[in-house]
Amino acid sequence: GQNIDQPTEMTATEGAIVQINCTYQTSGFNGLFWYQQHAGEAPTFLSYNVLDGLEEKGRFSSFLSRSKGYSYLLLKELQMKDSASYLCAVRTDSWGKLQFGAGTQVVVTP
Amino acid sequence: EADIYQTPRYLVIGTGKKITLECSQTMGHDKMYWYQQDPGMELHLIHYSYGVNSTEKGDLSSESTVSRIRTEHFPLTLESARPSHTSQYLCASSELGQNYGYTFGSGTRLTVV
């Protein structure tokens, strides 16, 4: 079967750093995506990795190791508005289907 | 500014009714998808389409059906709604090779009573 695993919930204080890990075992791999989803809203794109290494985008960075089947999303200088669910998704074929993890709920406290 | 539109945003309907959830996109994307998401749970792919007159069932078994007669339109139909169909339904589209995966619609939250 296909598995994408992430922690269920993480709590951090405003201004801190949080790292959300994602491990995957899928039938194919053609890129890994991170999305942010606020309660009751649609997911919005955060980052994309297809090669090993770190991609940085402002306060958010994402890392990929294909040999380990592992990625993380790093959120720096946390703000209250970063409280949301963060979804790890793997594109399993060249046609575009995404397989999603269950999401990690990040709670930012004052 | 949304380029993919879902209607209705919220729907409460009685058991046994037929419903159609609408999804339209203005980006000319060939690929469109329907996902089902229960609160706190992962998104499950229920249908997808790679072009006009092409539809496939996804990984999660669903009693719904879809059609793709025009590139921009990908409606989902439930012939007879049941309480077990209560969920959020998300429509998405993508283009081959794009590096941001999907563009999602705002979703339809369906409650069957």
PDB file of C-alpha atoms in Angstrom:
ATOM      1  CA  GLY A   1       0.000   0.000   0.000  1.00  0.00           C
ATOM      2  CA  GLN A   2       0.887   3.650  -0.022  1.00  0.00           C
ATOM      3  CA  ASN A   3       1.697   5.509   3.182  1.00  0.00           C
ATOM      4  CA  ILE A   4       2.375   9.115   3.897  1.00  0.00           C
ATOM      5  CA  ASP A   5       2.951   9.739   7.599  1.00  0.00           C
ATOM      6  CA  GLN A   6       3.070  13.008   9.503  1.00  0.00           C
ATOM      7  CA  PRO A   7       2.584  13.868  13.165  1.00  0.00           C
ATOM      8  CA  THR A   8      -0.984  14.680  14.102  1.00  0.00           C
ATOM      9  CA  GLU A   9      -0.366  17.874  16.031  1.00  0.00           C
ATOM     10  CA  MET A  10       2.437  20.226  17.052  1.00  0.00           C
ATOM     11  CA  THR A  11       2.344  23.234  19.346  1.00  0.00           C
ATOM     12  CA  ALA A  12       4.833  26.104  19.339  1.00  0.00           C
ATOM     13  CA  THR A  13       5.006  29.674  20.582  1.00  0.00           C
ATOM     14  CA  GLU A  14       4.911  32.805  18.490  1.00  0.00           C
ATOM     15  CA  GLY A  15       8.357  33.654  17.075  1.00  0.00           C
ATOM     16  CA  ALA A  16       9.656  30.117  17.423  1.00  0.00           C
ATOM     17  CA  ILE A  17      10.603  27.535  14.778  1.00  0.00           C
ATOM     18  CA  VAL A  18       8.686  24.332  14.079  1.00  0.00           C
ATOM     19  CA  GLN A  19       9.741  21.406  11.891  1.00  0.00           C
ATOM     20  CA  ILE A  20       7.049  19.104  10.474  1.00  0.00           C
ATOM     21  CA  ASN A  21       8.337  15.751   9.300  1.00  0.00           C
ATOM     22  CA  CYS A  22       6.822  13.622   6.571  1.00  0.00           C
ATOM     23  CA  THR A  23       7.826  10.092   5.602  1.00  0.00           C
ATOM     24  CA  TYR A  24       6.424   8.389   2.554  1.00  0.00           C
ATOM     25  CA  GLN A  25       6.267   4.991   0.885  1.00  0.00           C
ATOM     26  CA  THR A  26       4.518   5.267  -2.453  1.00  0.00           C
ATOM     27  CA  SER A  27       4.354   3.276  -5.666  1.00  0.00           C
ATOM     28  CA  GLY A  28       5.951   6.124  -7.572  1.00  0.00           C
ATOM     29  CA  PHE A  29       7.547   9.484  -6.918  1.00  0.00           C
ATOM     30  CA  ASN A  30       7.426  12.572  -9.091  1.00  0.00           C
ATOM     31  CA  GLY A  31       7.628  15.373  -6.554  1.00  0.00           C
ATOM     32  CA  LEU A  32       6.589  16.265  -3.027  1.00  0.00           C
ATOM     33  CA  PHE A  33       4.335  19.173  -2.106  1.00  0.00           C
ATOM     34  CA  TRP A  34       3.447  20.982   1.079  1.00  0.00           C
ATOM     35  CA  TYR A  35       0.095  22.713   1.443  1.00  0.00           C
ATOM     36  CA  GLN A  36      -1.368  24.870   4.184  1.00  0.00           C
ATOM     37  CA  GLN A  37      -5.033  24.451   5.072  1.00  0.00           C
ATOM     38  CA  HIS A  38      -6.893  26.718   7.480  1.00  0.00           C
ATOM     39  CA  ALA A  39      -9.998  25.266   9.088  1.00  0.00           C
ATOM     40  CA  GLY A  40     -12.906  25.129   6.670  1.00  0.00           C
ATOM     41  CA  GLU A  41     -10.843  26.391   3.748  1.00  0.00           C
ATOM     42  CA  ALA A  42      -9.164  24.876   0.703  1.00  0.00           C
ATOM     43  CA  PRO A  43      -5.493  23.898   0.792  1.00  0.00           C
ATOM     44  CA  THR A  44      -3.042  26.467  -0.575  1.00  0.00           C
ATOM     45  CA  PHE A  45       0.353  25.643  -2.075  1.00  0.00           C
ATOM     46  CA  LEU A  46       3.473  26.273   0.031  1.00  0.00           C
ATOM     47  CA  SER A  47       6.398  24.418  -1.514  1.00  0.00           C
ATOM     48  CA  TYR A  48       7.566  21.797  -3.978  1.00  0.00           C
ATOM     49  CA  ASN A  49      10.601  19.503  -3.969  1.00  0.00           C
ATOM     50  CA  VAL A  50      11.560  17.032  -6.654  1.00  0.00           C
ATOM     51  CA  LEU A  51      15.332  16.870  -6.129  1.00  0.00           C
ATOM     52  CA  ASP A  52      17.153  16.214  -2.853  1.00  0.00           C
ATOM     53  CA  GLY A  53      17.948  19.266  -0.826  1.00  0.00           C
ATOM     54  CA  LEU A  54      16.493  22.367   0.709  1.00  0.00           C
ATOM     55  CA  GLU A  55      14.123  24.838  -0.917  1.00  0.00           C
ATOM     56  CA  GLU A  56      13.735  28.165   0.888  1.00  0.00           C
ATOM     57  CA  LYS A  57      10.859  30.568   0.464  1.00  0.00           C
ATOM     58  CA  GLY A  58      10.744  33.363   2.979  1.00  0.00           C
ATOM     59  CA  ARG A  59       9.824  32.013   6.400  1.00  0.00           C
ATOM     60  CA  PHE A  60       9.123  28.545   4.984  1.00  0.00           C
ATOM     61  CA  SER A  61      11.695  25.963   3.887  1.00  0.00           C
ATOM     62  CA  SER A  62      11.233  22.411   2.717  1.00  0.00           C
ATOM     63  CA  PHE A  63      13.743  19.591   2.554  1.00  0.00           C
ATOM     64  CA  LEU A  64      13.671  16.326   0.629  1.00  0.00           C
ATOM     65  CA  SER A  65      15.672  13.109   0.799  1.00  0.00           C
ATOM     66  CA  ARG A  66      14.393  10.686  -1.832  1.00  0.00           C
ATOM     67  CA  SER A  67      16.606   7.826  -0.686  1.00  0.00           C
ATOM     68  CA  LYS A  68      15.137   8.048   2.820  1.00  0.00           C
ATOM     69  CA  GLY A  69      11.569   8.763   1.675  1.00  0.00           C
ATOM     70  CA  TYR A  70      11.620  11.802   3.946  1.00  0.00           C
ATOM     71  CA  SER A  71      10.749  15.451   3.835  1.00  0.00           C
ATOM     72  CA  TYR A  72      10.298  18.234   6.344  1.00  0.00           C
ATOM     73  CA  LEU A  73       8.698  21.642   6.330  1.00  0.00           C
ATOM     74  CA  LEU A  74      10.364  24.272   8.478  1.00  0.00           C
ATOM     75  CA  LEU A  75       8.353  27.241   9.649  1.00  0.00           C
ATOM     76  CA  LYS A  76      10.430  30.084  11.094  1.00  0.00           C
ATOM     77  CA  GLU A  77       9.406  33.185  13.085  1.00  0.00           C
ATOM     78  CA  LEU A  78       6.005  31.680  13.758  1.00  0.00           C
ATOM     79  CA  GLN A  79       3.002  33.980  13.640  1.00  0.00           C
ATOM     80  CA  MET A  80      -0.476  33.398  14.998  1.00  0.00           C
ATOM     81  CA  LYS A  81      -1.820  33.195  11.433  1.00  0.00           C
ATOM     82  CA  ASP A  82       0.394  30.131  10.869  1.00  0.00           C
ATOM     83  CA  SER A  83      -1.999  28.088  13.016  1.00  0.00           C
ATOM     84  CA  ALA A  84      -3.326  25.658  10.411  1.00  0.00           C
ATOM     85  CA  SER A  85      -3.061  22.116   9.121  1.00  0.00           C
ATOM     86  CA  TYR A  86      -0.020  21.367   6.967  1.00  0.00           C
ATOM     87  CA  LEU A  87      -0.442  18.665   4.361  1.00  0.00           C
ATOM     88  CA  CYS A  88       2.358  16.631   2.836  1.00  0.00           C
ATOM     89  CA  ALA A  89       1.489  15.255  -0.625  1.00  0.00           C
ATOM     90  CA  VAL A  90       3.376  13.068  -3.080  1.00  0.00           C
ATOM     91  CA  ARG A  91       2.831  13.149  -6.827  1.00  0.00           C
ATOM     92  CA  THR A  92       2.911   9.476  -7.601  1.00  0.00           C
ATOM     93  CA  ASP A  93       2.989   9.559 -11.378  1.00  0.00           C
ATOM     94  CA  SER A  94       3.859  11.860 -14.255  1.00  0.00           C
ATOM     95  CA  TRP A  95       0.177  12.525 -14.887  1.00  0.00           C
ATOM     96  CA  GLY A  96      -0.304  14.505 -11.712  1.00  0.00           C
ATOM     97  CA  LYS A  97      -2.279  12.570  -9.128  1.00  0.00           C
ATOM     98  CA  LEU A  98      -1.379  13.569  -5.569  1.00  0.00           C
ATOM     99  CA  GLN A  99      -1.508  11.275  -2.551  1.00  0.00           C
ATOM    100  CA  PHE A 100      -2.000  13.217   0.678  1.00  0.00           C
ATOM    101  CA  GLY A 101      -1.004  12.616   4.263  1.00  0.00           C
ATOM    102  CA  ALA A 102      -3.542  13.248   7.028  1.00  0.00           C
ATOM    103  CA  GLY A 103      -1.999  16.625   7.844  1.00  0.00           C
ATOM    104  CA  THR A 104      -0.258  18.094  10.878  1.00  0.00           C
ATOM    105  CA  GLN A 105      -2.241  20.579  12.937  1.00  0.00           C
ATOM    106  CA  VAL A 106       0.112  23.346  14.087  1.00  0.00           C
ATOM    107  CA  VAL A 107      -1.088  25.414  17.015  1.00  0.00           C
ATOM    108  CA  VAL A 108       0.756  28.686  17.620  1.00  0.00           C
ATOM    109  CA  THR A 109       0.388  30.097  21.137  1.00  0.00           C
ATOM    110  CA  PRO A 110       1.144  33.651  22.289  1.00  0.00           C
TER     111      PRO A 110
ATOM    112  CA  GLU B   1      -8.716  35.584  -6.826  1.00  0.00           C
ATOM    113  CA  ALA B   2     -10.046  32.096  -7.418  1.00  0.00           C
ATOM    114  CA  ASP B   3      -9.636  30.521 -10.832  1.00  0.00           C
ATOM    115  CA  ILE B   4     -11.531  27.414  -9.834  1.00  0.00           C
ATOM    116  CA  TYR B   5     -15.062  27.725  -8.553  1.00  0.00           C
ATOM    117  CA  GLN B   6     -17.227  25.355  -6.589  1.00  0.00           C
ATOM    118  CA  THR B   7     -20.904  25.745  -5.875  1.00  0.00           C
ATOM    119  CA  PRO B   8     -22.665  25.531  -3.576  1.00  0.00           C
ATOM    120  CA  ARG B   9     -20.326  26.391  -0.709  1.00  0.00           C
ATOM    121  CA  TYR B  10     -22.622  24.739   1.825  1.00  0.00           C
ATOM    122  CA  LEU B  11     -25.488  22.319   1.226  1.00  0.00           C
ATOM    123  CA  VAL B  12     -27.890  20.622   3.628  1.00  0.00           C
ATOM    124  CA  ILE B  13     -30.121  18.104   1.937  1.00  0.00           C
ATOM    125  CA  GLY B  14     -32.463  15.273   2.858  1.00  0.00           C
ATOM    126  CA  THR B  15     -31.746  11.584   2.426  1.00  0.00           C
ATOM    127  CA  GLY B  16     -32.623  10.198  -0.988  1.00  0.00           C
ATOM    128  CA  LYS B  17     -32.286  13.465  -2.879  1.00  0.00           C
ATOM    129  CA  LYS B  18     -30.219  13.759  -6.051  1.00  0.00           C
ATOM    130  CA  ILE B  19     -27.529  16.433  -5.927  1.00  0.00           C
ATOM    131  CA  THR B  20     -24.887  17.823  -8.241  1.00  0.00           C
ATOM    132  CA  LEU B  21     -21.824  19.626  -6.966  1.00  0.00           C
ATOM    133  CA  GLU B  22     -20.462  22.055  -9.520  1.00  0.00           C
ATOM    134  CA  CYS B  23     -16.810  22.711 -10.311  1.00  0.00           C
ATOM    135  CA  SER B  24     -15.517  25.043 -13.012  1.00  0.00           C
ATOM    136  CA  GLN B  25     -12.059  26.351 -13.806  1.00  0.00           C
ATOM    137  CA  THR B  26     -10.939  29.126 -16.121  1.00  0.00           C
ATOM    138  CA  MET B  27      -7.282  28.129 -16.479  1.00  0.00           C
ATOM    139  CA  GLY B  28      -7.702  25.671 -19.356  1.00  0.00           C
ATOM    140  CA  HIS B  29      -6.276  22.842 -17.256  1.00  0.00           C
ATOM    141  CA  ASP B  30      -6.710  19.378 -18.719  1.00  0.00           C
ATOM    142  CA  LYS B  31      -6.572  17.577 -15.383  1.00  0.00           C
ATOM    143  CA  MET B  32      -9.288  17.839 -12.783  1.00  0.00           C
ATOM    144  CA  TYR B  33      -9.869  15.979  -9.518  1.00  0.00           C
ATOM    145  CA  TRP B  34     -12.452  15.463  -6.807  1.00  0.00           C
ATOM    146  CA  TYR B  35     -11.304  14.797  -3.258  1.00  0.00           C
ATOM    147  CA  GLN B  36     -13.357  13.976  -0.177  1.00  0.00           C
ATOM    148  CA  GLN B  37     -12.162  15.177   3.215  1.00  0.00           C
ATOM    149  CA  ASP B  38     -13.650  14.468   6.622  1.00  0.00           C
ATOM    150  CA  PRO B  39     -12.659  16.739   9.557  1.00  0.00           C
ATOM    151  CA  GLY B  40      -9.083  16.074  10.671  1.00  0.00           C
ATOM    152  CA  MET B  41      -8.636  13.400   8.046  1.00  0.00           C
ATOM    153  CA  GLU B  42      -6.636  13.169   4.859  1.00  0.00           C
ATOM    154  CA  LEU B  43      -7.928  14.036   1.431  1.00  0.00           C
ATOM    155  CA  HIS B  44      -9.097  10.980  -0.469  1.00  0.00           C
ATOM    156  CA  LEU B  45      -9.209  10.985  -4.270  1.00  0.00           C
ATOM    157  CA  ILE B  46     -12.645   9.866  -5.476  1.00  0.00           C
ATOM    158  CA  HIS B  47     -12.599  10.832  -9.177  1.00  0.00           C
ATOM    159  CA  TYR B  48     -10.250  12.346 -11.709  1.00  0.00           C
ATOM    160  CA  SER B  49     -10.174  13.334 -15.337  1.00  0.00           C
ATOM    161  CA  TYR B  50      -7.280  13.917 -17.685  1.00  0.00           C
ATOM    162  CA  GLY B  51      -9.364  15.532 -20.408  1.00  0.00           C
ATOM    163  CA  VAL B  52     -12.734  15.785 -22.099  1.00  0.00           C
ATOM    164  CA  ASN B  53     -14.692  12.512 -22.105  1.00  0.00           C
ATOM    165  CA  SER B  54     -12.075  10.924 -19.817  1.00  0.00           C
ATOM    166  CA  THR B  55     -13.020  10.052 -16.221  1.00  0.00           C
ATOM    167  CA  GLU B  56     -11.582   7.564 -13.739  1.00  0.00           C
ATOM    168  CA  LYS B  57     -12.440   6.417 -10.252  1.00  0.00           C
ATOM    169  CA  GLY B  58      -9.952   7.303  -7.562  1.00  0.00           C
ATOM    170  CA  ASP B  59      -8.509   5.392  -4.662  1.00  0.00           C
ATOM    171  CA  LEU B  60     -11.543   5.782  -2.397  1.00  0.00           C
ATOM    172  CA  SER B  61     -14.686   3.988  -3.456  1.00  0.00           C
ATOM    173  CA  SER B  62     -17.514   6.433  -3.938  1.00  0.00           C
ATOM    174  CA  GLU B  63     -21.152   6.163  -4.929  1.00  0.00           C
ATOM    175  CA  SER B  64     -20.879   9.425  -6.831  1.00  0.00           C
ATOM    176  CA  THR B  65     -20.416   9.852 -10.573  1.00  0.00           C
ATOM    177  CA  VAL B  66     -18.704  12.549 -12.630  1.00  0.00           C
ATOM    178  CA  SER B  67     -18.727  13.800 -16.194  1.00  0.00           C
ATOM    179  CA  ARG B  68     -16.339  15.865 -18.300  1.00  0.00           C
ATOM    180  CA  ILE B  69     -18.084  17.170 -21.372  1.00  0.00           C
ATOM    181  CA  ARG B  70     -16.195  20.467 -21.425  1.00  0.00           C
ATOM    182  CA  THR B  71     -12.619  21.182 -20.347  1.00  0.00           C
ATOM    183  CA  GLU B  72     -13.662  23.768 -17.790  1.00  0.00           C
ATOM    184  CA  HIS B  73     -16.485  21.853 -16.105  1.00  0.00           C
ATOM    185  CA  PHE B  74     -16.289  18.745 -13.886  1.00  0.00           C
ATOM    186  CA  PRO B  75     -19.531  18.196 -11.945  1.00  0.00           C
ATOM    187  CA  LEU B  76     -20.017  15.481  -9.350  1.00  0.00           C
ATOM    188  CA  THR B  77     -23.425  13.849  -8.889  1.00  0.00           C
ATOM    189  CA  LEU B  78     -24.923  11.796  -6.093  1.00  0.00           C
ATOM    190  CA  GLU B  79     -28.062  10.025  -7.341  1.00  0.00           C
ATOM    191  CA  SER B  80     -29.424   9.341  -3.855  1.00  0.00           C
ATOM    192  CA  ALA B  81     -27.787  11.152  -0.957  1.00  0.00           C
ATOM    193  CA  ARG B  82     -27.250   9.341   2.352  1.00  0.00           C
ATOM    194  CA  PRO B  83     -25.975  10.557   5.741  1.00  0.00           C
ATOM    195  CA  SER B  84     -22.707   8.678   5.067  1.00  0.00           C
ATOM    196  CA  HIS B  85     -22.082  11.139   2.210  1.00  0.00           C
ATOM    197  CA  THR B  86     -21.771  13.991   4.696  1.00  0.00           C
ATOM    198  CA  SER B  87     -18.301  15.415   4.098  1.00  0.00           C
ATOM    199  CA  GLN B  88     -16.314  18.204   2.468  1.00  0.00           C
ATOM    200  CA  TYR B  89     -15.793  17.814  -1.259  1.00  0.00           C
ATOM    201  CA  LEU B  90     -12.816  19.591  -2.822  1.00  0.00           C
ATOM    202  CA  CYS B  91     -12.309  20.071  -6.548  1.00  0.00           C
ATOM    203  CA  ALA B  92      -8.855  20.736  -7.978  1.00  0.00           C
ATOM    204  CA  SER B  93      -7.157  21.152 -11.313  1.00  0.00           C
ATOM    205  CA  SER B  94      -3.596  20.941 -12.582  1.00  0.00           C
ATOM    206  CA  GLU B  95      -1.467  21.192 -15.661  1.00  0.00           C
ATOM    207  CA  LEU B  96       1.246  18.708 -16.601  1.00  0.00           C
ATOM    208  CA  GLY B  97       4.608  19.748 -15.218  1.00  0.00           C
ATOM    209  CA  GLN B  98       3.456  22.606 -13.094  1.00  0.00           C
ATOM    210  CA  ASN B  99       5.440  22.879  -9.911  1.00  0.00           C
ATOM    211  CA  TYR B 100       2.652  23.855  -7.559  1.00  0.00           C
ATOM    212  CA  GLY B 101       0.589  20.703  -7.872  1.00  0.00           C
ATOM    213  CA  TYR B 102      -3.049  21.578  -7.709  1.00  0.00           C
ATOM    214  CA  THR B 103      -5.187  24.670  -7.642  1.00  0.00           C
ATOM    215  CA  PHE B 104      -8.069  23.950  -5.275  1.00  0.00           C
ATOM    216  CA  GLY B 105     -11.577  25.273  -5.228  1.00  0.00           C
ATOM    217  CA  SER B 106     -13.080  26.522  -1.962  1.00  0.00           C
ATOM    218  CA  GLY B 107     -14.922  23.258  -1.406  1.00  0.00           C
ATOM    219  CA  THR B 108     -18.518  22.205  -0.824  1.00  0.00           C
ATOM    220  CA  ARG B 109     -19.483  21.184   2.668  1.00  0.00           C
ATOM    221  CA  LEU B 110     -22.319  18.677   2.282  1.00  0.00           C
ATOM    222  CA  THR B 111     -24.601  17.599   5.112  1.00  0.00           C
ATOM    223  CA  VAL B 112     -27.186  14.897   4.454  1.00  0.00           C
ATOM    224  CA  VAL B 113     -29.892  14.688   7.104  1.00  0.00           C
TER     225      VAL B 113
END
